[in-house]
Amino acid sequence: MLQSGDGRSDWWRSAAIYQVYIRSFADGNGDGVGDLAGIRARLPYLRDLGVDAIWINPWYRSPMADAGYDVADYFDIDPLFGTLTEADELIAEAHAMGLRVIADVVPNHCSDQHEWFQAALRAGAGSIERDRFWFRPGKGQDGDSPPNDWPSSFGGSAWTRVDDGEWYLHSFAAEQPDFNWANAEVRAEFRRILRFWLDRGLDGFRIDVAHGLVKQDDLPDIGSDPDPLDLPNSDRPEVHDVWREWRKVVDDYPAGRVLIGEVWVASADALARYLRPDELHSAFNFDFLRCSWDARQFRQVIDDTLAAHAPVGAPASWVLSNHDVTRHVSRYGRADTSFDSATSQFSTPTDLQLGIRRARAAALLTMALPGCVYIYQGDELGLWEVEDIPDELRQDPVWRRSGFTDRGRDGCRVPLPWGGEEPPFGFSPDTVEPWLPQPSEWRDRTVATQNGDPGSMLELYRMALRIRRAEPALGDDTMTWLPAPQNVLAFSRGDRFSCLVNLSETTVELPERTVVLLASALSEDGGIPPDAAVWLRTA
Ligand code: NOJ
């Protein structure tokens, strides 16, 4: 049982953190959308899986223009998901099972329904209410062109005009106005928000768009060929002052509370700057997630990551998928496994069996590397990207804002299959349709089907997490590359543990004097087949 501040205060350096995409995890009240009741009912599943913590995507009051990343009230739970009391109960129950709870916090922007934005609309140009956001006059004779050329990450311009003629900045959907982080009230309000939730027992925050809060205040055009290391709307040096401020808030609480950044930046060194000892504790390693199925790329990114993290004393992190990217089973199952072409490859042929084999190997790779590991719900079931959601059911604002050219992120957000032979696979009561349709093929991928099957992805994850927890050489510490055939990754952790990942096209023999602790696959003669990984005990 964890009490606030109990346990190892540096747990996060080697943790396995499971991402709960709340609306698709489990539907406790039978309305087709996942909720807090659903999570509470499934906490034993997460405990038995063997993770250390859960990160729950935004649960705040929201009109849901971007699945909760448009927050209208940071101090309450959206009724779609439950109540504040249920959140308190969830935190207490998770702690009683030894699980920590991380919430998402969204500081770059709020909802256009947030009372501050509504007040800003009413107050008019030049008001203190508007100074909490980025309101500007437009360009051109009648001010009818946006103040600059910044694009919204979801497509179209990052500016929308209001009735009195001013424009406001939104880096994402128009329903998500960006806060002005040069404004002292904005800073103070977020310190209050952090304390509100830390006081309720939360173990930390996953920080949305942590690279993007601060904008260059003269809002210059980006131009057509920007320097990725010097953008006016991302990774500004002043953003680090915000993280130092937040770190002080968190450090006022018993040790073990963490700040985890969603940081999309141009290099491993830029990422590491967010992880200096007085800033964030951890950040997602997107360079690793973006690797193709290629030994050289993986090795390069692993080396760069470790080299960049060491000087700041931060642990590395390893992540394969999340609610914003094409699931890695699908990425790895295609002829072109590169990340950047993943969305444009919608509906290209995908060998799901190959993708699953590689995903099994990738799971063992990530869990053997030094640092912490993030698991996106469904990774442990080998779920793939669902590409045949009917267009009229798509909910991601990217679909609309891209002028219906980018099918967006719904395909990785489809509700989990828990059991049964047909949708909703135990996600909702049988008569209820989940908010996104599940493929009927998931009958073979439910928790119930995989449970107890030693060859399943679920049992592989369970065993790997169990060994990882018990093995002193795993988690945070050093690794050493070992000699290996071409396109094979081989490294040791400590004196007696090693991991081999075969990305070549031929079977590789096991090294001498080793015993297999765990294998994603073995060939009939006991070798490591292509697209497989093993954990070995060295004699
Ligand atoms: C990153 C989140 O992960 C994504 O889902 C969201 O749409 C954007 N930030 C905007 O909040």
Coordinates of C-alpha atoms and ligand atoms in Angstrom, one line a residue:
M1 CA 0.0 0.0 0.0
L2 CA 1.4 3.4 -1.0
Q3 CA 0.9 6.4 1.2
S4 CA 1.6 9.8 -0.2
G5 CA 5.4 10.1 -0.5
D6 CA 5.9 6.5 0.4
G7 CA 8.1 4.0 -1.3
R8 CA 11.2 4.7 -3.3
S9 CA 11.1 8.4 -4.1
D10 CA 13.1 7.7 -7.3
W11 CA 10.6 5.1 -8.5
W12 CA 10.1 7.0 -11.8
R13 CA 13.7 6.4 -12.9
S14 CA 13.0 2.8 -13.7
A15 CA 9.2 2.7 -13.8
A16 CA 6.9 1.0 -16.2
I17 CA 4.1 3.5 -16.7
Y18 CA 0.8 2.5 -18.4
Q19 CA -1.1 5.0 -20.4
V20 CA -4.9 4.9 -19.7
Y21 CA -6.7 6.6 -22.6
I22 CA -9.7 7.1 -20.4
R23 CA -12.5 7.2 -23.0
S24 CA -11.3 3.9 -24.5
F25 CA -10.2 1.9 -21.5
A26 CA -13.4 0.6 -19.9
D27 CA -16.9 1.9 -19.8
G28 CA -18.2 1.6 -16.2
N29 CA -21.6 3.4 -16.6
G30 CA -22.7 1.9 -19.9
D31 CA -22.8 5.0 -22.1
G32 CA -20.2 3.7 -24.6
V33 CA -17.4 5.9 -23.3
G34 CA -14.7 4.9 -20.9
D35 CA -14.7 6.5 -17.5
L36 CA -13.4 6.5 -13.9
A37 CA -15.7 3.7 -12.8
G38 CA -14.3 1.6 -15.6
I39 CA -10.7 2.3 -14.6
R40 CA -11.5 1.5 -10.9
A41 CA -13.0 -1.8 -11.9
R42 CA -9.9 -2.7 -13.9
L43 CA -7.2 -1.6 -11.5
P44 CA -6.6 -5.3 -10.5
Y45 CA -5.8 -6.0 -14.2
L46 CA -3.2 -3.2 -14.1
R47 CA -1.7 -4.4 -10.8
D48 CA -1.5 -8.0 -12.2
L49 CA 0.1 -6.7 -15.4
G50 CA 2.9 -5.5 -13.2
V51 CA 3.1 -1.8 -14.0
D52 CA 4.2 0.8 -11.4
A53 CA 2.0 3.7 -12.4
I54 CA -0.8 4.8 -14.6
W55 CA -1.0 8.0 -16.6
I56 CA -4.6 9.0 -17.3
N57 CA -5.4 11.2 -20.3
P58 CA -7.3 14.5 -19.5
W59 CA -10.3 13.9 -17.2
Y60 CA -11.3 17.6 -16.7
R61 CA -14.5 19.3 -17.6
S62 CA -14.4 19.8 -21.3
P63 CA -16.6 20.3 -24.3
M64 CA -14.5 17.5 -25.9
A65 CA -13.5 19.4 -29.1
D66 CA -10.2 17.5 -28.8
A67 CA -11.0 14.6 -26.6
G68 CA -10.5 16.5 -23.4
Y69 CA -7.4 18.4 -24.4
D70 CA -9.7 21.5 -24.4
V71 CA -10.2 22.0 -20.7
A72 CA -13.0 24.3 -19.5
D73 CA -12.5 23.7 -15.8
Y74 CA -9.2 22.4 -14.4
F75 CA -10.6 21.9 -11.0
D76 CA -13.3 19.4 -11.8
I77 CA -13.9 16.0 -13.6
D78 CA -16.0 15.9 -16.7
P79 CA -19.4 14.3 -15.9
L80 CA -18.8 12.0 -18.9
F81 CA -16.0 10.4 -16.9
G82 CA -17.3 10.7 -13.4
T83 CA -16.9 13.0 -10.3
L84 CA -14.2 14.5 -8.2
T85 CA -15.1 12.0 -5.4
E86 CA -14.6 9.1 -7.8
A87 CA -11.2 10.5 -8.8
D88 CA -10.3 10.7 -5.1
E89 CA -11.5 7.1 -4.7
L90 CA -9.5 6.0 -7.7
I91 CA -6.3 7.5 -6.4
A92 CA -6.8 5.9 -3.0
E93 CA -7.6 2.5 -4.5
A94 CA -4.7 2.6 -6.9
H95 CA -2.4 3.5 -4.0
A96 CA -3.8 0.6 -2.0
M97 CA -2.7 -1.7 -4.9
G98 CA 0.8 -0.2 -5.1
L99 CA 0.0 1.8 -8.3
R100 CA 0.8 5.5 -8.6
V101 CA -1.4 7.8 -10.5
I102 CA -0.3 10.5 -13.0
A103 CA -2.8 12.9 -14.5
D104 CA -2.5 14.9 -17.7
V105 CA -2.3 18.6 -17.4
V106 CA -2.9 20.9 -20.3
P107 CA -1.1 24.3 -19.9
N108 CA -0.6 25.5 -23.4
H109 CA -4.2 26.1 -24.1
C110 CA -7.7 25.8 -22.6
S111 CA -11.2 25.4 -24.1
D112 CA -12.9 28.4 -25.7
Q113 CA -15.6 27.6 -23.1
H114 CA -13.2 28.3 -20.2
E115 CA -14.4 31.2 -18.1
W116 CA -11.2 33.2 -18.7
F117 CA -11.6 33.0 -22.5
Q118 CA -15.3 33.8 -22.3
A119 CA -14.3 36.9 -20.2
A120 CA -11.7 37.8 -22.7
L121 CA -14.2 37.7 -25.5
R122 CA -16.5 40.0 -23.5
A123 CA -13.8 42.4 -22.3
G124 CA -12.5 43.5 -25.7
A125 CA -9.2 44.7 -27.2
G126 CA -6.5 45.8 -24.8
S127 CA -8.1 44.4 -21.7
I128 CA -6.3 42.5 -19.0
E129 CA -8.6 39.6 -19.7
R130 CA -7.3 39.4 -23.3
D131 CA -3.7 39.6 -22.1
R132 CA -4.1 36.0 -20.7
F133 CA -4.3 34.9 -24.3
W134 CA -2.8 36.0 -27.6
F135 CA -5.2 38.5 -29.1
R136 CA -3.9 40.6 -32.0
P137 CA -5.2 42.8 -34.7
G138 CA -5.1 41.2 -38.2
K139 CA -2.9 42.2 -41.1
G140 CA -4.0 43.9 -44.3
Q141 CA -6.2 46.9 -44.9
D142 CA -9.2 45.7 -43.0
G143 CA -7.2 43.5 -40.7
D144 CA -8.8 40.5 -42.3
S145 CA -5.6 38.5 -42.7
P146 CA -4.2 36.6 -39.7
P147 CA -1.4 38.3 -37.6
N148 CA 1.2 35.9 -38.9
D149 CA 1.7 32.7 -40.9
W150 CA 1.7 30.2 -38.1
P151 CA -0.2 27.0 -38.9
S152 CA -2.3 25.1 -36.5
S153 CA -0.9 21.6 -35.8
F154 CA -4.3 20.3 -36.8
G155 CA -4.3 22.0 -40.2
G156 CA -5.3 25.5 -41.3
S157 CA -4.2 28.8 -39.7
A158 CA -3.4 29.1 -36.0
W159 CA -5.5 32.2 -35.8
T160 CA -9.3 32.7 -35.6
R161 CA -11.0 36.1 -35.8
V162 CA -13.6 37.2 -33.3
D163 CA -16.6 39.5 -33.7
D164 CA -14.8 42.7 -32.9
G165 CA -12.2 42.1 -35.5
E166 CA -9.2 40.9 -33.3
W167 CA -7.7 37.5 -33.9
Y168 CA -6.6 34.9 -31.2
L169 CA -3.9 32.3 -31.4
H170 CA -4.6 28.6 -31.2
S171 CA -1.8 26.2 -31.9
F172 CA -4.3 23.4 -32.2
A173 CA -8.1 23.6 -32.9
A174 CA -9.9 26.9 -32.8
E175 CA -11.7 25.7 -29.7
Q176 CA -8.3 25.6 -27.9
P177 CA -7.0 29.2 -27.4
D178 CA -3.3 29.4 -26.4
F179 CA -2.5 30.9 -23.0
N180 CA 0.0 33.8 -22.8
W181 CA 2.7 32.4 -20.5
A182 CA 4.3 35.9 -20.1
N183 CA 1.2 36.7 -18.1
A184 CA 1.7 36.4 -14.3
E185 CA -1.9 35.4 -13.6
V186 CA -1.6 32.5 -16.0
R187 CA 1.5 31.3 -14.2
A188 CA -0.1 31.7 -10.8
E189 CA -3.3 29.9 -11.8
F190 CA -1.4 26.8 -13.0
R191 CA 0.6 26.7 -9.7
R192 CA -2.8 26.6 -8.0
I193 CA -4.0 23.8 -10.4
L194 CA -0.9 21.7 -9.6
R195 CA -1.4 22.1 -5.9
F196 CA -5.1 21.3 -6.1
W197 CA -4.4 17.9 -7.6
L198 CA -1.2 17.2 -5.6
D199 CA -3.2 17.8 -2.4
R200 CA -5.6 15.1 -3.6
G201 CA -2.8 12.6 -3.6
L202 CA -1.7 12.6 -7.3
D203 CA 1.8 11.3 -7.9
G204 CA 2.5 13.7 -10.8
F205 CA 1.6 15.1 -14.2
R206 CA 2.1 14.4 -17.8
I207 CA 2.5 17.8 -19.3
D208 CA 0.8 18.4 -22.6
V209 CA 2.9 20.4 -25.3
A210 CA 5.7 21.1 -22.8
H211 CA 7.9 22.6 -25.5
G212 CA 5.3 25.0 -26.8
L213 CA 4.1 27.3 -23.9
V214 CA 6.3 30.3 -24.6
K215 CA 6.1 32.2 -27.8
Q216 CA 8.5 34.7 -29.2
D217 CA 6.6 37.9 -28.1
D218 CA 6.8 39.7 -31.4
L219 CA 5.2 36.7 -33.1
P220 CA 7.3 36.8 -36.3
D221 CA 6.3 34.7 -39.3
I222 CA 7.8 31.3 -39.5
G223 CA 8.4 31.4 -43.2
S224 CA 8.7 28.6 -45.6
D225 CA 12.1 27.1 -44.6
P226 CA 12.3 27.6 -40.8
D227 CA 15.3 26.5 -38.8
P228 CA 13.9 23.7 -36.6
L229 CA 16.3 24.8 -33.8
D230 CA 15.0 28.3 -33.7
L231 CA 11.2 28.4 -34.1
P232 CA 9.2 31.3 -32.7
N233 CA 6.5 29.1 -31.3
S234 CA 8.4 26.1 -29.9
D235 CA 11.3 25.2 -27.6
R236 CA 11.9 28.9 -26.7
P237 CA 14.6 29.2 -24.0
E238 CA 12.2 31.0 -21.7
V239 CA 10.0 27.9 -21.4
H240 CA 12.5 26.4 -19.0
D241 CA 11.7 29.1 -16.4
V242 CA 8.2 27.7 -16.3
W243 CA 9.5 24.2 -15.6
R244 CA 11.8 25.5 -12.9
E245 CA 8.7 27.2 -11.3
W246 CA 6.7 24.0 -11.5
R247 CA 9.5 21.9 -10.1
K248 CA 9.5 24.1 -7.0
V249 CA 5.8 23.5 -6.5
V250 CA 6.3 19.7 -6.8
D251 CA 9.3 19.7 -4.6
D252 CA 7.2 21.3 -1.8
Y253 CA 5.4 17.9 -1.6
P254 CA 6.9 14.6 -0.3
A255 CA 9.5 13.2 -2.7
G256 CA 8.3 10.9 -5.4
R257 CA 5.9 13.3 -7.2
V258 CA 6.9 13.7 -10.9
L259 CA 6.7 16.0 -13.9
I260 CA 6.7 14.2 -17.2
G261 CA 6.9 16.3 -20.4
E262 CA 5.4 15.8 -23.8
V263 CA 8.3 17.4 -25.5
W264 CA 8.6 17.4 -29.3
V265 CA 11.9 19.0 -30.1
A266 CA 14.6 18.8 -32.8
S267 CA 17.3 16.8 -31.0
A268 CA 18.2 14.6 -28.0
D269 CA 20.2 17.4 -26.5
A270 CA 17.3 19.8 -26.8
L271 CA 15.1 17.2 -25.0
A272 CA 17.7 16.8 -22.2
R273 CA 17.5 20.5 -21.5
Y274 CA 14.0 19.9 -20.1
L275 CA 15.4 17.3 -17.8
R276 CA 18.0 19.3 -15.9
P277 CA 17.9 18.7 -12.2
D278 CA 15.6 21.6 -11.4
E279 CA 13.2 21.0 -14.3
L280 CA 11.1 18.0 -15.4
H281 CA 11.8 14.5 -14.1
S282 CA 11.1 12.6 -17.3
A283 CA 10.0 13.1 -20.9
F284 CA 8.8 10.9 -23.7
N285 CA 11.5 9.7 -26.0
F286 CA 9.8 10.4 -29.3
D287 CA 13.1 9.8 -31.3
F288 CA 12.9 6.2 -30.2
L289 CA 9.2 5.9 -31.1
R290 CA 10.0 7.3 -34.6
C291 CA 12.6 4.7 -35.4
S292 CA 12.0 2.4 -38.4
W293 CA 12.4 -1.3 -37.9
D294 CA 16.1 -1.0 -38.4
A295 CA 19.0 -2.0 -36.1
R296 CA 21.2 0.8 -37.1
Q297 CA 18.6 3.5 -36.4
F298 CA 17.6 1.9 -33.1
R299 CA 21.2 1.7 -32.0
Q300 CA 21.9 5.3 -33.0
V301 CA 18.9 6.7 -31.1
I302 CA 19.7 4.6 -28.1
D303 CA 23.3 5.9 -28.0
D304 CA 22.2 9.5 -28.6
T305 CA 19.5 9.3 -26.0
L306 CA 21.8 7.9 -23.3
A307 CA 24.6 10.3 -24.2
A308 CA 22.2 13.3 -24.0
H309 CA 20.6 12.2 -20.7
A310 CA 23.8 11.4 -18.8
P311 CA 25.1 14.9 -18.3
V312 CA 21.8 16.1 -16.8
G313 CA 21.5 13.0 -14.6
A314 CA 18.0 12.1 -16.0
P315 CA 16.9 8.6 -16.8
A316 CA 16.1 7.8 -20.4
S317 CA 12.5 6.7 -21.4
W318 CA 11.3 4.3 -24.1
V319 CA 8.0 4.5 -25.8
L320 CA 6.6 2.7 -28.8
S321 CA 3.0 4.1 -29.2
N322 CA 0.5 6.6 -27.7
H323 CA -2.9 8.1 -28.5
D324 CA -1.5 10.4 -31.1
V325 CA 0.4 8.0 -33.4
T326 CA -0.2 5.0 -35.6
R327 CA 0.0 1.9 -33.4
H328 CA 3.4 0.2 -33.8
V329 CA 2.0 -3.2 -34.8
S330 CA 0.8 -1.5 -38.0
R331 CA 3.9 0.6 -38.5
Y332 CA 6.2 -2.4 -38.1
G333 CA 4.0 -4.5 -40.4
R334 CA 4.4 -2.4 -43.5
A335 CA 7.0 -2.4 -46.2
D336 CA 8.0 1.1 -45.2
T337 CA 8.2 1.2 -41.4
S338 CA 9.3 4.8 -41.1
F339 CA 7.3 6.9 -38.7
D340 CA 7.0 10.0 -40.8
S341 CA 5.1 8.3 -43.6
A342 CA 2.9 6.4 -41.1
T343 CA -0.3 8.5 -41.6
S344 CA 0.1 8.8 -45.3
Q345 CA 0.3 5.0 -45.5
F346 CA -3.3 4.7 -44.4
S347 CA -4.8 1.7 -46.0
T348 CA -1.5 0.5 -47.5
P349 CA -1.0 -3.3 -47.2
T350 CA 0.0 -4.2 -43.6
D351 CA 1.2 -7.7 -42.5
L352 CA -0.3 -7.7 -39.1
Q353 CA 1.3 -11.0 -38.1
L354 CA 4.7 -9.5 -39.0
G355 CA 3.8 -6.4 -37.1
I356 CA 2.8 -8.4 -34.0
R357 CA 6.1 -10.5 -34.1
R358 CA 8.1 -7.3 -34.3
A359 CA 6.0 -5.6 -31.6
R360 CA 6.8 -8.6 -29.3
A361 CA 10.5 -8.1 -29.9
A362 CA 10.2 -4.4 -29.5
A363 CA 8.5 -4.9 -26.1
L364 CA 11.5 -6.9 -24.9
L365 CA 13.9 -4.3 -26.3
T366 CA 12.2 -1.4 -24.5
M367 CA 11.9 -3.2 -21.2
A368 CA 15.6 -4.2 -21.2
L369 CA 16.9 -0.7 -21.9
P370 CA 18.1 1.6 -19.1
G371 CA 15.5 3.9 -17.7
C372 CA 11.7 3.9 -17.6
V373 CA 9.2 2.5 -20.1
Y374 CA 5.8 3.7 -21.2
I375 CA 3.1 1.3 -22.3
Y376 CA 0.1 2.5 -24.3
Q377 CA -3.1 0.7 -23.5
G378 CA -3.5 -2.1 -26.0
D379 CA 0.2 -2.5 -26.6
E380 CA 0.0 -5.4 -24.2
L381 CA -2.7 -7.0 -26.4
G382 CA -0.9 -6.4 -29.7
L383 CA -3.7 -4.1 -31.0
W384 CA -3.2 -2.5 -34.4
E385 CA -4.3 0.7 -35.9
V386 CA -8.0 0.5 -37.0
E387 CA -8.1 2.0 -40.4
D388 CA -11.6 1.2 -41.6
I389 CA -13.5 3.4 -39.2
P390 CA -16.3 4.9 -41.3
D391 CA -15.5 8.5 -42.0
E392 CA -18.8 9.8 -40.6
L393 CA -17.8 8.3 -37.2
R394 CA -14.4 9.9 -37.0
Q395 CA -14.1 12.2 -34.1
D396 CA -10.6 13.6 -34.2
P397 CA -10.7 17.3 -35.1
V398 CA -7.7 16.7 -37.4
W399 CA -10.0 15.0 -39.9
R400 CA -12.2 18.1 -40.3
R401 CA -9.4 20.8 -39.9
S402 CA -7.3 19.1 -42.6
G403 CA -10.2 19.5 -45.0
F404 CA -10.9 15.7 -44.7
T405 CA -7.4 14.8 -46.0
D406 CA -5.8 13.5 -42.8
R407 CA -7.8 10.7 -41.2
G408 CA -6.3 11.6 -37.9
R409 CA -5.8 9.6 -34.7
D410 CA -9.0 7.8 -34.1
G411 CA -7.5 4.5 -35.3
C412 CA -5.2 4.2 -32.3
R413 CA -8.0 5.2 -29.9
V414 CA -10.5 2.4 -30.4
P415 CA -11.9 1.0 -27.2
L416 CA -10.1 -2.0 -25.6
P417 CA -11.4 -5.6 -26.1
W418 CA -11.8 -7.2 -22.7
G419 CA -13.6 -10.4 -23.6
G420 CA -16.4 -12.1 -25.5
E421 CA -16.8 -13.0 -29.2
E422 CA -18.0 -9.8 -30.7
P423 CA -18.1 -6.0 -30.1
P424 CA -18.2 -4.3 -27.7
F425 CA -16.0 -7.1 -26.3
G426 CA -16.8 -6.3 -22.7
F427 CA -15.7 -2.7 -23.0
S428 CA -19.4 -1.6 -22.6
P429 CA -22.4 -3.7 -21.7
D430 CA -23.4 -5.9 -24.6
T431 CA -26.2 -3.8 -25.9
V432 CA -24.2 -0.6 -26.0
E433 CA -22.2 0.7 -29.0
P434 CA -18.8 2.1 -28.0
W435 CA -17.9 5.6 -29.1
L436 CA -15.7 4.2 -31.9
P437 CA -16.4 0.8 -33.5
Q438 CA -14.1 -2.1 -32.8
P439 CA -13.0 -4.6 -35.5
S440 CA -14.5 -8.0 -35.2
E441 CA -11.0 -9.5 -35.6
W442 CA -10.3 -8.3 -32.1
R443 CA -12.1 -11.4 -30.8
D444 CA -8.7 -13.1 -31.0
R445 CA -7.0 -10.2 -29.1
T446 CA -9.2 -9.8 -26.1
V447 CA -7.8 -9.9 -22.6
A448 CA -9.9 -13.0 -21.9
T449 CA -8.5 -14.9 -24.9
Q450 CA -4.9 -14.0 -24.1
N451 CA -5.2 -14.6 -20.4
G452 CA -3.1 -17.7 -19.5
D453 CA -2.0 -18.4 -23.0
P454 CA 1.8 -18.5 -22.7
G455 CA 2.2 -17.6 -26.4
S456 CA 0.1 -14.4 -26.1
M457 CA 1.3 -10.8 -26.1
L458 CA -0.4 -10.3 -22.8
E459 CA 1.5 -13.1 -21.1
L460 CA 4.7 -11.9 -22.7
Y461 CA 4.2 -8.4 -21.2
R462 CA 3.3 -9.9 -17.8
M463 CA 6.4 -12.1 -17.7
A464 CA 8.6 -9.3 -19.0
L465 CA 7.4 -6.9 -16.4
R466 CA 7.7 -9.5 -13.6
I467 CA 11.3 -10.3 -14.6
R468 CA 12.1 -6.6 -15.1
R469 CA 11.0 -5.8 -11.6
A470 CA 12.9 -8.7 -10.0
E471 CA 16.1 -8.3 -12.0
P472 CA 18.5 -5.9 -10.3
A473 CA 20.4 -5.2 -13.5
L474 CA 17.3 -3.8 -15.3
G475 CA 15.7 -0.4 -14.8
D476 CA 17.9 2.6 -14.5
D477 CA 21.7 2.0 -14.9
T478 CA 24.2 1.5 -17.6
M479 CA 24.2 -0.9 -20.6
T480 CA 27.0 -2.3 -22.7
W481 CA 26.8 -3.2 -26.4
L482 CA 28.0 -6.7 -27.2
P483 CA 29.5 -7.9 -30.4
A484 CA 26.7 -9.2 -32.7
P485 CA 26.0 -10.2 -36.3
Q486 CA 24.8 -7.5 -38.7
N487 CA 21.4 -6.2 -38.0
V488 CA 21.3 -7.7 -34.5
L489 CA 21.2 -5.6 -31.4
A490 CA 23.0 -7.2 -28.4
F491 CA 23.7 -5.6 -25.1
S492 CA 24.3 -6.6 -21.5
R493 CA 22.9 -5.1 -18.3
G494 CA 25.0 -5.9 -15.3
D495 CA 27.2 -9.0 -15.3
R496 CA 24.7 -11.7 -16.0
F497 CA 21.8 -10.3 -18.1
S498 CA 21.8 -9.7 -21.8
C499 CA 19.2 -8.9 -24.5
L500 CA 19.4 -9.8 -28.2
V501 CA 17.1 -8.4 -30.9
N502 CA 17.3 -10.0 -34.3
L503 CA 16.3 -7.4 -37.0
S504 CA 18.1 -9.4 -39.7
E505 CA 16.5 -11.9 -42.1
T506 CA 18.3 -15.0 -40.8
T507 CA 18.1 -17.0 -37.6
V508 CA 20.8 -16.2 -35.1
E509 CA 22.2 -18.8 -32.7
L510 CA 22.1 -18.2 -29.0
P511 CA 25.4 -17.2 -27.6
E512 CA 27.3 -19.9 -25.7
R513 CA 26.8 -20.4 -21.9
T514 CA 23.5 -18.6 -21.8
V515 CA 20.1 -19.6 -20.6
V516 CA 16.9 -18.1 -22.1
L517 CA 14.9 -16.1 -19.5
L518 CA 12.3 -14.9 -21.9
A519 CA 11.9 -15.0 -25.7
S520 CA 9.5 -13.3 -28.0
A521 CA 10.0 -16.3 -30.3
L522 CA 12.5 -19.1 -30.7
S523 CA 13.1 -21.2 -33.8
E524 CA 12.7 -25.0 -33.6
D525 CA 16.4 -25.5 -33.1
G526 CA 16.4 -23.0 -30.3
G527 CA 17.9 -20.0 -32.3
I528 CA 16.6 -16.5 -32.5
P529 CA 14.4 -16.1 -35.6
P530 CA 14.1 -12.9 -37.6
D531 CA 12.1 -10.2 -35.8
A532 CA 12.5 -11.8 -32.4
A533 CA 14.2 -10.8 -29.2
V534 CA 15.5 -12.8 -26.2
W535 CA 16.5 -12.1 -22.6
L536 CA 19.4 -14.2 -21.5
R537 CA 21.1 -15.2 -18.3
T538 CA 24.8 -15.5 -18.8
A539 CA 26.4 -18.4 -16.9
Ligands
NOJ1 C1 -0.8 16.5 -27.4 C2 -1.9 15.5 -27.0 O1 -1.3 14.3 -26.8 C3 -2.9 15.5 -28.2 O2 -3.7 14.4 -28.1 C4 -3.6 16.8 -28.3 O3 -4.4 16.8 -29.4 C5 -2.6 17.9 -28.4 N1 -1.5 17.8 -27.5 C6 -3.2 19.3 -28.1 O4 -3.6 19.3 -26.7

